[in-house]
mmCIF file of C-alpha atoms in Angstrom:
data_model
loop_
_atom_site.group_PDB
_atom_site.id
_atom_site.type_symbol
_atom_site.label_atom_id
_atom_site.label_comp_id
_atom_site.label_asym_id
_atom_site.label_seq_id
_atom_site.Cartn_x
_atom_site.Cartn_y
_atom_site.Cartn_z
ATOM 1 C CA MET A 1 -20.105 -11.023 -11.794
ATOM 2 C CA PRO A 2 -17.708 -9.977 -14.622
ATOM 3 C CA GLN A 3 -17.374 -6.302 -15.433
ATOM 4 C CA ALA A 4 -18.848 -4.941 -18.650
ATOM 5 C CA LYS A 5 -16.365 -4.300 -21.442
ATOM 6 C CA ASP A 6 -16.843 -0.546 -21.257
ATOM 7 C CA HIS A 7 -16.193 -0.442 -17.531
ATOM 8 C CA VAL A 8 -13.036 1.466 -16.558
ATOM 9 C CA TYR A 9 -11.339 0.555 -13.286
ATOM 10 C CA LEU A 10 -9.104 3.298 -11.852
ATOM 11 C CA ASP A 11 -8.898 2.250 -8.200
ATOM 12 C CA HIS A 12 -5.873 -0.062 -8.002
ATOM 13 C CA ASN A 13 -4.697 1.444 -4.701
ATOM 14 C CA ALA A 14 -7.904 0.156 -3.113
ATOM 15 C CA GLY A 15 -7.520 -3.250 -4.720
ATOM 16 C CA ALA A 16 -6.050 -4.420 -8.005
ATOM 17 C CA PRO A 17 -7.871 -6.942 -10.204
ATOM 18 C CA LEU A 18 -6.733 -10.521 -9.706
ATOM 19 C CA ARG A 19 -4.112 -11.462 -12.281
ATOM 20 C CA PRO A 20 -5.139 -14.322 -14.592
ATOM 21 C CA GLY A 21 -2.005 -16.272 -13.700
ATOM 22 C CA ALA A 22 -2.746 -15.984 -9.992
ATOM 23 C CA ARG A 23 -6.351 -17.076 -10.545
ATOM 24 C CA GLU A 24 -5.273 -20.095 -12.559
ATOM 25 C CA ARG A 25 -2.763 -21.177 -9.928
ATOM 26 C CA MET A 26 -5.305 -20.781 -7.132
ATOM 27 C CA VAL A 27 -7.925 -22.856 -8.974
ATOM 28 C CA GLU A 28 -5.304 -25.535 -9.546
ATOM 29 C CA VAL A 29 -4.327 -25.587 -5.864
ATOM 30 C CA LEU A 30 -7.945 -25.721 -4.696
ATOM 31 C CA SER A 31 -8.134 -29.184 -6.285
ATOM 32 C CA ASP A 32 -5.355 -30.412 -3.986
ATOM 33 C CA VAL A 33 -5.850 -32.104 -0.644
ATOM 34 C CA GLY A 34 -3.500 -32.212 2.295
ATOM 35 C CA ASN A 35 -2.371 -30.049 5.175
ATOM 36 C CA ALA A 36 1.050 -28.472 4.718
ATOM 37 C CA SER A 37 2.015 -29.653 8.200
ATOM 38 C CA SER A 38 1.427 -33.316 7.280
ATOM 39 C CA VAL A 39 4.373 -35.542 6.362
ATOM 40 C CA HIS A 40 2.629 -37.622 3.693
ATOM 41 C CA ALA A 41 2.841 -36.899 -0.032
ATOM 42 C CA ASP A 42 -0.251 -34.655 -0.082
ATOM 43 C CA GLY A 43 1.110 -32.594 2.792
ATOM 44 C CA ARG A 44 4.509 -32.346 1.163
ATOM 45 C CA ARG A 45 2.922 -31.084 -2.057
ATOM 46 C CA ALA A 46 1.107 -28.348 -0.116
ATOM 47 C CA ARG A 47 4.316 -27.467 1.691
ATOM 48 C CA ALA A 48 6.201 -27.248 -1.603
ATOM 49 C CA ARG A 49 3.611 -24.821 -2.970
ATOM 50 C CA ILE A 50 3.966 -22.583 0.085
ATOM 51 C CA GLU A 51 7.742 -22.583 -0.078
ATOM 52 C CA ALA A 52 7.706 -21.785 -3.792
ATOM 53 C CA ALA A 53 5.490 -18.766 -3.074
ATOM 54 C CA ARG A 54 7.739 -17.740 -0.181
ATOM 55 C CA GLU A 55 10.677 -17.617 -2.562
ATOM 56 C CA GLN A 56 8.686 -15.524 -5.048
ATOM 57 C CA VAL A 57 7.670 -12.989 -2.380
ATOM 58 C CA ALA A 58 11.245 -12.842 -1.101
ATOM 59 C CA GLY A 59 12.364 -11.988 -4.627
ATOM 60 C CA LEU A 60 9.887 -9.116 -4.793
ATOM 61 C CA CYS A 61 11.471 -7.393 -1.788
ATOM 62 C CA LYS A 62 15.088 -8.606 -2.001
ATOM 63 C CA ALA A 63 14.675 -10.575 1.210
ATOM 64 C CA ARG A 64 15.825 -13.937 2.484
ATOM 65 C CA THR A 65 13.308 -16.673 1.818
ATOM 66 C CA ARG A 66 12.873 -17.689 5.469
ATOM 67 C CA ALA A 67 12.236 -14.043 6.361
ATOM 68 C CA VAL A 68 8.772 -14.158 4.716
ATOM 69 C CA THR A 69 5.762 -14.916 6.930
ATOM 70 C CA PHE A 70 2.357 -15.328 5.297
ATOM 71 C CA VAL A 71 -0.546 -13.583 7.040
ATOM 72 C CA SER A 72 -4.123 -12.575 6.233
ATOM 73 C CA GLY A 73 -3.244 -9.180 4.743
ATOM 74 C CA GLY A 74 -1.643 -5.796 5.311
ATOM 75 C CA THR A 75 -3.583 -5.020 8.482
ATOM 76 C CA GLU A 76 -2.458 -8.214 10.205
ATOM 77 C CA ALA A 77 1.104 -7.659 9.006
ATOM 78 C CA ASN A 78 1.088 -4.155 10.485
ATOM 79 C CA MET A 79 -0.541 -5.350 13.692
ATOM 80 C CA THR A 80 2.129 -8.004 14.071
ATOM 81 C CA ALA A 81 5.013 -5.601 13.492
ATOM 82 C CA LEU A 82 3.668 -2.852 15.739
ATOM 83 C CA THR A 83 4.475 -4.395 19.098
ATOM 84 C CA PRO A 84 6.784 -3.350 21.930
ATOM 85 C CA ASN A 85 7.884 -6.985 22.262
ATOM 86 C CA TRP A 86 10.527 -8.245 19.845
ATOM 87 C CA GLN A 87 13.131 -10.962 19.836
ATOM 88 C CA ASP A 88 16.652 -9.775 19.021
ATOM 89 C CA GLN A 89 19.302 -12.466 18.626
ATOM 90 C CA GLY A 90 16.998 -14.842 20.476
ATOM 91 C CA ALA A 91 16.592 -12.616 23.533
ATOM 92 C CA PRO A 92 13.529 -10.526 24.454
ATOM 93 C CA TYR A 93 13.862 -6.881 23.461
ATOM 94 C CA TYR A 94 11.378 -4.212 24.535
ATOM 95 C CA LEU A 95 10.687 -0.965 22.723
ATOM 96 C CA ASP A 96 9.551 2.005 24.772
ATOM 97 C CA ARG A 97 7.488 3.826 22.148
ATOM 98 C CA LEU A 98 6.038 3.897 18.659
ATOM 99 C CA LEU A 99 6.803 6.815 16.357
ATOM 100 C CA ARG A 100 4.418 6.761 13.380
ATOM 101 C CA GLY A 101 3.920 9.119 10.474
ATOM 102 C CA ALA A 102 0.970 11.502 10.453
ATOM 103 C CA THR A 103 -0.276 10.176 7.106
ATOM 104 C CA GLU A 104 -0.156 6.445 7.830
ATOM 105 C CA HIS A 105 -2.841 3.923 6.921
ATOM 106 C CA PRO A 106 -5.477 3.469 9.687
ATOM 107 C CA SER A 107 -4.024 0.056 10.563
ATOM 108 C CA VAL A 108 -0.788 1.821 11.569
ATOM 109 C CA ALA A 109 -2.479 4.912 12.973
ATOM 110 C CA ALA A 110 -4.316 2.596 15.393
ATOM 111 C CA GLY A 111 -0.927 1.778 16.910
ATOM 112 C CA GLY A 112 -1.003 -1.995 16.765
ATOM 113 C CA ARG A 113 -0.151 -3.478 20.142
ATOM 114 C CA PHE A 114 1.283 -0.249 21.536
ATOM 115 C CA PRO A 115 -0.978 1.477 24.081
ATOM 116 C CA ALA A 116 -1.895 5.057 23.204
ATOM 117 C CA SER A 117 0.405 6.370 25.939
ATOM 118 C CA MET A 118 3.420 4.932 24.073
ATOM 119 C CA GLN A 119 2.586 6.430 20.667
ATOM 120 C CA GLU A 120 3.887 9.643 19.105
ATOM 121 C CA VAL A 121 3.052 11.110 15.695
ATOM 122 C CA ILE A 122 5.721 12.362 13.296
ATOM 123 C CA PRO A 123 4.468 15.408 11.363
ATOM 124 C CA VAL A 124 4.783 15.797 7.594
ATOM 125 C CA ASP A 125 5.376 18.815 5.384
ATOM 126 C CA ALA A 126 3.010 20.278 2.785
ATOM 127 C CA ASN A 127 4.046 17.597 0.280
ATOM 128 C CA GLY A 128 3.337 14.780 2.720
ATOM 129 C CA LEU A 129 6.989 13.989 3.435
ATOM 130 C CA ILE A 130 8.157 13.058 6.939
ATOM 131 C CA ARG A 131 9.778 15.987 8.758
ATOM 132 C CA LEU A 132 13.234 14.484 9.186
ATOM 133 C CA ASP A 133 14.412 17.280 11.475
ATOM 134 C CA ILE A 134 11.561 16.605 13.884
ATOM 135 C CA LEU A 135 12.032 12.839 13.667
ATOM 136 C CA LYS A 136 15.695 13.261 14.613
ATOM 137 C CA ASP A 137 14.702 15.186 17.732
ATOM 138 C CA MET A 138 12.022 12.637 18.599
ATOM 139 C CA LEU A 139 14.486 9.761 18.318
ATOM 140 C CA ALA A 140 16.885 11.554 20.647
ATOM 141 C CA GLY A 141 14.175 12.367 23.168
ATOM 142 C CA GLY A 142 13.473 8.978 24.755
ATOM 143 C CA GLY A 143 14.132 5.272 24.946
ATOM 144 C CA PRO A 144 14.350 2.767 22.077
ATOM 145 C CA ALA A 145 11.619 3.353 19.514
ATOM 146 C CA LEU A 146 9.876 1.482 16.752
ATOM 147 C CA VAL A 147 9.463 3.876 13.821
ATOM 148 C CA SER A 148 6.687 3.027 11.345
ATOM 149 C CA VAL A 149 6.476 4.861 8.025
ATOM 150 C CA MET A 150 4.738 3.863 4.789
ATOM 151 C CA ALA A 151 6.873 3.434 1.694
ATOM 152 C CA ALA A 152 4.333 5.280 -0.446
ATOM 153 C CA ASN A 153 1.115 6.928 0.598
ATOM 154 C CA ASN A 154 -2.097 5.202 -0.445
ATOM 155 C CA GLU A 155 -3.918 8.466 -1.158
ATOM 156 C CA THR A 156 -1.291 10.713 -2.749
ATOM 157 C CA GLY A 157 1.362 8.237 -3.905
ATOM 158 C CA VAL A 158 4.066 10.311 -2.162
ATOM 159 C CA ILE A 159 7.202 8.215 -1.617
ATOM 160 C CA SER A 160 8.965 8.486 1.739
ATOM 161 C CA PRO A 161 12.764 9.023 1.993
ATOM 162 C CA LEU A 162 13.159 5.546 3.456
ATOM 163 C CA ALA A 163 16.935 5.203 3.243
ATOM 164 C CA GLU A 164 17.378 8.467 5.171
ATOM 165 C CA ILE A 165 14.807 7.481 7.774
ATOM 166 C CA GLY A 166 16.299 4.005 8.143
ATOM 167 C CA ALA A 167 19.776 5.410 8.710
ATOM 168 C CA MET A 168 18.477 7.796 11.376
ATOM 169 C CA VAL A 169 16.597 5.029 13.169
ATOM 170 C CA ALA A 170 19.585 2.682 13.081
ATOM 171 C CA GLU A 171 21.889 5.366 14.463
ATOM 172 C CA ALA A 172 19.457 5.989 17.312
ATOM 173 C CA GLY A 173 19.267 2.276 18.146
ATOM 174 C CA GLY A 174 15.619 1.908 17.144
ATOM 175 C CA PHE A 175 13.745 -0.555 14.957
ATOM 176 C CA PHE A 176 12.231 0.416 11.596
ATOM 177 C CA HIS A 177 8.973 -0.892 10.104
ATOM 178 C CA VAL A 178 7.854 0.046 6.593
ATOM 179 C CA ASP A 179 4.277 -0.359 5.410
ATOM 180 C CA ALA A 180 5.104 -1.303 1.805
ATOM 181 C CA VAL A 181 1.549 -2.270 0.857
ATOM 182 C CA GLN A 182 1.295 0.367 -1.901
ATOM 183 C CA ALA A 183 4.905 -0.044 -3.004
ATOM 184 C CA ALA A 184 4.775 -3.622 -4.280
ATOM 185 C CA GLY A 185 4.948 -3.694 -8.065
ATOM 186 C CA ARG A 186 5.120 0.109 -8.231
ATOM 187 C CA MET A 187 8.627 0.846 -6.984
ATOM 188 C CA GLU A 188 11.737 -1.063 -6.028
ATOM 189 C CA ILE A 189 11.624 -2.642 -2.575
ATOM 190 C CA ASP A 190 15.043 -3.019 -0.951
ATOM 191 C CA MET A 191 15.029 -3.791 2.753
ATOM 192 C CA ASP A 192 18.789 -3.562 3.103
ATOM 193 C CA ALA A 193 18.962 -0.157 1.431
ATOM 194 C CA TRP A 194 16.140 1.088 3.661
ATOM 195 C CA GLN A 195 17.627 -0.598 6.767
ATOM 196 C CA ALA A 196 14.070 -1.753 7.448
ATOM 197 C CA ASP A 197 13.645 -4.408 10.117
ATOM 198 C CA ALA A 198 10.210 -5.407 8.813
ATOM 199 C CA ILE A 199 7.898 -4.591 5.920
ATOM 200 C CA SER A 200 4.222 -5.305 5.310
ATOM 201 C CA LEU A 201 2.692 -6.480 2.033
ATOM 202 C CA SER A 202 -0.913 -7.076 0.940
ATOM 203 C CA ALA A 203 -1.505 -9.362 -2.037
ATOM 204 C CA HIS A 204 -4.586 -7.684 -3.473
ATOM 205 C CA LYS A 205 -2.711 -4.436 -4.072
ATOM 206 C CA PHE A 206 -0.504 -6.058 -6.715
ATOM 207 C CA GLY A 207 -2.895 -8.499 -8.356
ATOM 208 C CA GLY A 208 -3.033 -11.313 -5.811
ATOM 209 C CA PRO A 209 -6.061 -12.485 -3.815
ATOM 210 C CA GLN A 210 -7.812 -10.457 -1.142
ATOM 211 C CA GLY A 211 -7.339 -11.527 2.466
ATOM 212 C CA ALA A 212 -3.696 -12.545 2.065
ATOM 213 C CA GLY A 213 -0.378 -10.837 2.690
ATOM 214 C CA SER A 214 3.094 -11.091 4.148
ATOM 215 C CA LEU A 215 5.250 -9.719 6.919
ATOM 216 C CA VAL A 216 8.873 -9.779 5.834
ATOM 217 C CA VAL A 217 11.816 -9.226 8.188
ATOM 218 C CA ARG A 218 15.347 -8.262 7.233
ATOM 219 C CA SER A 219 16.869 -10.727 9.675
ATOM 220 C CA THR A 220 15.242 -13.794 11.196
ATOM 221 C CA ALA A 221 17.299 -12.993 14.311
ATOM 222 C CA ARG A 222 15.216 -9.834 14.858
ATOM 223 C CA VAL A 223 11.480 -10.533 14.765
ATOM 224 C CA PRO A 224 8.328 -9.193 16.447
ATOM 225 C CA ALA A 225 6.484 -11.340 18.958
ATOM 226 C CA PRO A 226 3.807 -13.418 17.187
ATOM 227 C CA LEU A 227 0.286 -12.082 17.059
ATOM 228 C CA MET A 228 -1.338 -15.443 16.299
ATOM 229 C CA LEU A 229 -0.434 -18.190 18.764
ATOM 230 C CA GLY A 230 -1.255 -21.858 18.968
ATOM 231 C CA GLY A 231 0.890 -23.707 16.456
ATOM 232 C CA GLY A 232 4.264 -23.900 14.775
ATOM 233 C CA GLN A 233 3.208 -22.831 11.303
ATOM 234 C CA GLU A 234 5.200 -20.196 9.434
ATOM 235 C CA ASN A 235 8.373 -20.995 11.379
ATOM 236 C CA TRP A 236 6.511 -20.359 14.660
ATOM 237 C CA ARG A 237 5.845 -16.760 13.645
ATOM 238 C CA ARG A 238 2.130 -17.095 12.749
ATOM 239 C CA ALA A 239 -0.045 -19.942 14.007
ATOM 240 C CA GLY A 240 -2.895 -21.388 11.961
ATOM 241 C CA THR A 241 -3.273 -23.708 8.994
ATOM 242 C CA GLU A 242 -1.938 -21.971 5.899
ATOM 243 C CA ASN A 243 -4.267 -20.916 3.088
ATOM 244 C CA VAL A 244 -2.300 -22.725 0.394
ATOM 245 C CA ALA A 245 -4.403 -21.502 -2.537
ATOM 246 C CA ALA A 246 -4.168 -17.843 -1.510
ATOM 247 C CA ILE A 247 -0.467 -18.139 -0.748
ATOM 248 C CA SER A 248 0.114 -19.687 -4.168
ATOM 249 C CA GLY A 249 -1.736 -16.734 -5.696
ATOM 250 C CA ILE A 250 0.475 -14.293 -3.796
ATOM 251 C CA GLY A 251 3.538 -15.984 -5.225
ATOM 252 C CA VAL A 252 2.440 -15.703 -8.842
ATOM 253 C CA ALA A 253 1.381 -12.076 -8.376
ATOM 254 C CA ALA A 254 4.642 -11.213 -6.596
ATOM 255 C CA GLU A 255 6.710 -12.591 -9.447
ATOM 256 C CA ALA A 256 4.780 -10.499 -11.963
ATOM 257 C CA ALA A 257 4.899 -7.411 -9.733
ATOM 258 C CA GLU A 258 8.679 -7.689 -9.354
ATOM 259 C CA LYS A 259 9.065 -7.397 -13.119
ATOM 260 C CA GLU A 260 6.624 -4.486 -13.383
ATOM 261 C CA ALA A 261 8.403 -2.525 -10.652
ATOM 262 C CA GLN A 262 11.370 -2.133 -12.988
ATOM 263 C CA ASP A 263 9.323 -0.267 -15.605
ATOM 264 C CA TRP A 264 7.508 2.782 -14.249
ATOM 265 C CA ALA A 265 7.513 4.718 -17.512
ATOM 266 C CA ARG A 266 4.276 3.273 -18.901
ATOM 267 C CA LEU A 267 2.144 4.148 -15.879
ATOM 268 C CA ALA A 268 3.902 7.487 -15.391
ATOM 269 C CA ALA A 269 2.996 8.473 -18.941
ATOM 270 C CA LEU A 270 -0.644 7.544 -18.348
ATOM 271 C CA ARG A 271 -0.758 9.469 -15.059
ATOM 272 C CA ASP A 272 0.915 12.543 -16.534
ATOM 273 C CA ARG A 273 -1.484 12.602 -19.474
ATOM 274 C CA LEU A 274 -4.436 12.325 -17.095
ATOM 275 C CA GLU A 275 -3.168 15.198 -14.926
ATOM 276 C CA ALA A 276 -2.508 17.384 -17.958
ATOM 277 C CA GLY A 277 -6.059 16.751 -19.155
ATOM 278 C CA VAL A 278 -7.544 17.482 -15.738
ATOM 279 C CA ARG A 279 -5.605 20.748 -15.522
ATOM 280 C CA GLU A 280 -6.546 21.768 -19.059
ATOM 281 C CA ILE A 281 -10.223 21.806 -18.051
ATOM 282 C CA CYS A 282 -9.616 23.146 -14.530
ATOM 283 C CA PRO A 283 -6.360 25.130 -14.322
ATOM 284 C CA ALA A 284 -7.034 25.814 -10.626
ATOM 285 C CA VAL A 285 -6.917 22.121 -9.737
ATOM 286 C CA THR A 286 -4.697 21.119 -6.813
ATOM 287 C CA ILE A 287 -2.540 18.011 -7.335
ATOM 288 C CA PHE A 288 -1.469 16.772 -3.924
ATOM 289 C CA GLY A 289 2.188 15.879 -3.455
ATOM 290 C CA GLU A 290 3.018 17.153 -6.926
ATOM 291 C CA GLU A 291 6.380 18.540 -5.794
ATOM 292 C CA ALA A 292 7.446 15.305 -4.072
ATOM 293 C CA PRO A 293 8.553 11.932 -5.453
ATOM 294 C CA ARG A 294 5.367 9.975 -6.222
ATOM 295 C CA LEU A 295 4.354 6.553 -7.393
ATOM 296 C CA ALA A 296 3.918 6.519 -11.154
ATOM 297 C CA ASN A 297 0.419 5.060 -10.813
ATOM 298 C CA THR A 298 -1.223 7.532 -8.422
ATOM 299 C CA SER A 299 -2.834 10.937 -8.831
ATOM 300 C CA CYS A 300 -4.798 12.704 -6.088
ATOM 301 C CA PHE A 301 -6.319 16.029 -7.096
ATOM 302 C CA ALA A 302 -9.084 18.451 -6.164
ATOM 303 C CA ALA A 303 -11.004 20.853 -8.390
ATOM 304 C CA PRO A 304 -12.593 23.814 -6.599
ATOM 305 C CA GLY A 305 -16.253 23.414 -5.766
ATOM 306 C CA ILE A 306 -16.556 19.835 -7.040
ATOM 307 C CA SER A 307 -17.488 17.611 -4.114
ATOM 308 C CA ALA A 308 -15.690 14.260 -4.188
ATOM 309 C CA GLU A 309 -18.768 12.416 -2.990
ATOM 310 C CA THR A 310 -20.939 13.795 -5.795
ATOM 311 C CA ALA A 311 -18.201 13.389 -8.389
ATOM 312 C CA LEU A 312 -17.722 9.723 -7.497
ATOM 313 C CA ILE A 313 -21.413 9.102 -8.120
ATOM 314 C CA ALA A 314 -21.218 10.917 -11.447
ATOM 315 C CA PHE A 315 -18.211 8.852 -12.545
ATOM 316 C CA ASP A 316 -19.845 5.657 -11.371
ATOM 317 C CA LEU A 317 -22.905 6.388 -13.481
ATOM 318 C CA GLU A 318 -20.541 6.607 -16.459
ATOM 319 C CA ARG A 319 -19.023 3.224 -15.479
ATOM 320 C CA LEU A 320 -15.734 4.569 -14.156
ATOM 321 C CA SER A 321 -14.481 3.380 -10.760
ATOM 322 C CA LEU A 322 -12.188 5.725 -8.871
ATOM 323 C CA SER A 323 -11.902 6.867 -5.290
ATOM 324 C CA SER A 324 -11.929 9.909 -3.068
ATOM 325 C CA GLY A 325 -8.947 11.079 -1.089
ATOM 326 C CA SER A 326 -10.158 8.884 1.764
ATOM 327 C CA ALA A 327 -12.882 6.352 2.395
ATOM 328 C CA CYS A 328 -13.841 5.041 5.804
ATOM 329 C CA SER A 329 -14.861 1.452 6.459
ATOM 330 C CA SER A 330 -18.515 2.242 5.782
ATOM 331 C CA GLY A 331 -17.656 3.334 2.247
ATOM 332 C CA LYS A 332 -18.697 6.941 2.848
ATOM 333 C CA VAL A 333 -16.402 9.808 1.944
ATOM 334 C CA SER A 334 -14.743 11.440 4.940
ATOM 335 C CA VAL A 335 -12.245 14.266 5.358
ATOM 336 C CA SER A 336 -8.835 12.793 4.649
ATOM 337 C CA HIS A 337 -6.463 12.738 7.615
ATOM 338 C CA VAL A 338 -3.639 12.536 5.062
ATOM 339 C CA LEU A 339 -4.571 15.788 3.334
ATOM 340 C CA THR A 340 -5.317 17.434 6.677
ATOM 341 C CA ALA A 341 -1.826 16.517 7.916
ATOM 342 C CA MET A 342 -0.424 18.082 4.734
ATOM 343 C CA GLY A 343 -2.171 21.351 5.589
ATOM 344 C CA ALA A 344 -4.995 21.190 3.059
ATOM 345 C CA GLU A 345 -8.088 23.213 3.901
ATOM 346 C CA GLU A 346 -11.182 21.148 4.661
ATOM 347 C CA ALA A 347 -13.076 22.541 1.664
ATOM 348 C CA THR A 348 -10.249 21.440 -0.635
ATOM 349 C CA ALA A 349 -9.852 18.036 1.021
ATOM 350 C CA ARG A 350 -13.561 17.325 0.514
ATOM 351 C CA CYS A 351 -13.021 17.710 -3.234
ATOM 352 C CA ALA A 352 -10.124 15.250 -3.442
ATOM 353 C CA LEU A 353 -10.358 12.481 -6.030
ATOM 354 C CA ARG A 354 -7.827 9.675 -6.432
ATOM 355 C CA VAL A 355 -7.060 7.868 -9.670
ATOM 356 C CA SER A 356 -4.785 4.857 -9.266
ATOM 357 C CA LEU A 357 -3.559 2.728 -12.151
ATOM 358 C CA GLY A 358 -2.156 -0.776 -12.331
ATOM 359 C CA TRP A 359 -1.125 -3.824 -14.273
ATOM 360 C CA ASN A 360 -4.104 -3.799 -16.661
ATOM 361 C CA SER A 361 -4.534 -0.026 -17.129
ATOM 362 C CA THR A 362 -4.483 1.227 -20.716
ATOM 363 C CA ASP A 363 -4.447 4.393 -22.791
ATOM 364 C CA ALA A 364 -8.118 3.760 -23.503
ATOM 365 C CA ASP A 365 -8.850 4.038 -19.764
ATOM 366 C CA ILE A 366 -7.309 7.514 -19.682
ATOM 367 C CA ASP A 367 -9.134 8.467 -22.875
ATOM 368 C CA ARG A 368 -12.441 7.531 -21.275
ATOM 369 C CA PHE A 369 -11.675 9.422 -18.059
ATOM 370 C CA LEU A 370 -10.738 12.557 -19.997
ATOM 371 C CA GLU A 371 -13.952 12.211 -22.024
ATOM 372 C CA VAL A 372 -16.090 12.090 -18.881
ATOM 373 C CA TRP A 373 -14.153 14.622 -16.768
ATOM 374 C CA PRO A 374 -15.428 17.750 -18.596
ATOM 375 C CA GLN A 375 -18.977 16.413 -18.342
ATOM 376 C CA VAL A 376 -18.594 15.985 -14.585
ATOM 377 C CA VAL A 377 -17.172 19.495 -14.219
ATOM 378 C CA ASP A 378 -19.950 21.050 -16.291
ATOM 379 C CA ARG A 379 -22.586 19.169 -14.313
ATOM 380 C CA LEU A 380 -21.238 19.903 -10.827
ATOM 381 C CA ASN A 381 -19.479 23.275 -11.087
ATOM 382 C CA PRO A 382 -19.201 24.773 -14.590
ATOM 383 C CA GLU A 383 -17.567 27.858 -13.104
ATOM 384 C CA ALA A 384 -14.492 25.722 -12.360
ATOM 385 C CA ARG A 385 -13.870 25.197 -16.085
ATOM 386 C CA ASN A 386 -10.929 27.257 -17.290
ATOM 387 C CA ARG A 387 -10.797 29.182 -14.004
ATOM 388 C CA ALA A 388 -7.285 30.583 -13.625
ATOM 389 C CA ALA A 389 -5.008 28.818 -11.164
#
């Protein structure tokens, strides 16, 4: 059902609207017949569509075309990468442990195919940045490790020092996986500069279809053991008949996202105006990760005494869609493990709201939010208005 014209969508980190170009390409492809593994003309046409999309995704992350494997989304990409069993130069290579950031997405926090006994958590500082000093000690304290860190946090937008982490991991002889799901279209992705062995992408975060994504490796000589077995699709790295329509949609969205990643100024100006307006009404507001590098599209903040759960309902009634600091699979607001790892008090974390912008966000969206925000404050905790920081 299409959204009403006065509806304002401010939840791109949860899922961006499908780009018109991606939708058009997918509808076109759905009229095709043929399995991409078939040698006849219909099969070859399907194969050509997949390979065109592979090239577009490779361009988004400065990767080699054959390094892109299409999967069902970010969770599967992470699950595939997080395994002790890799192939390095064609020979089996086994990693002894997984070192993962304390603020990772649940699909990484679950540890993938590493048993719990082989997992260690890397703490973060008050701004949500990986403690590099502790990571260095952890890398020196055991056998070869897979280090998994997100490029940018889904809740706060805080950007990790990936080049520094990658250099440390390489020096220690480990492998480096980056969850780049929130990075695509919002910052430059450069696997070589990061020294990342693998990155994960999810199409619906940058305007592609839901239920589709990619695992991209820096070198096809160093790859994780397949998660999906049973066929030779995706260069033997992911079995199963390819979803040609969805993959075609990823390609179109990736091409658009690559261009947008070069121009952060527009979204940064919108975010900064929103934060200034929030702070004007509630000077005591906490903006999480404010002192760290952040994605231009993301703002996570908490106003004292304004419950996120109640605020979300109030915004929804005014036809604004945003998010709390964290949402569990049931859709209910929970205490954010990200904000907890950053040292936020529980009472503050329960007030966290996240606004995330994207390819179709406008000044009018921010205008509408700033029109409704004072109403929400006055309804839920008028004492927070103009309270000194």
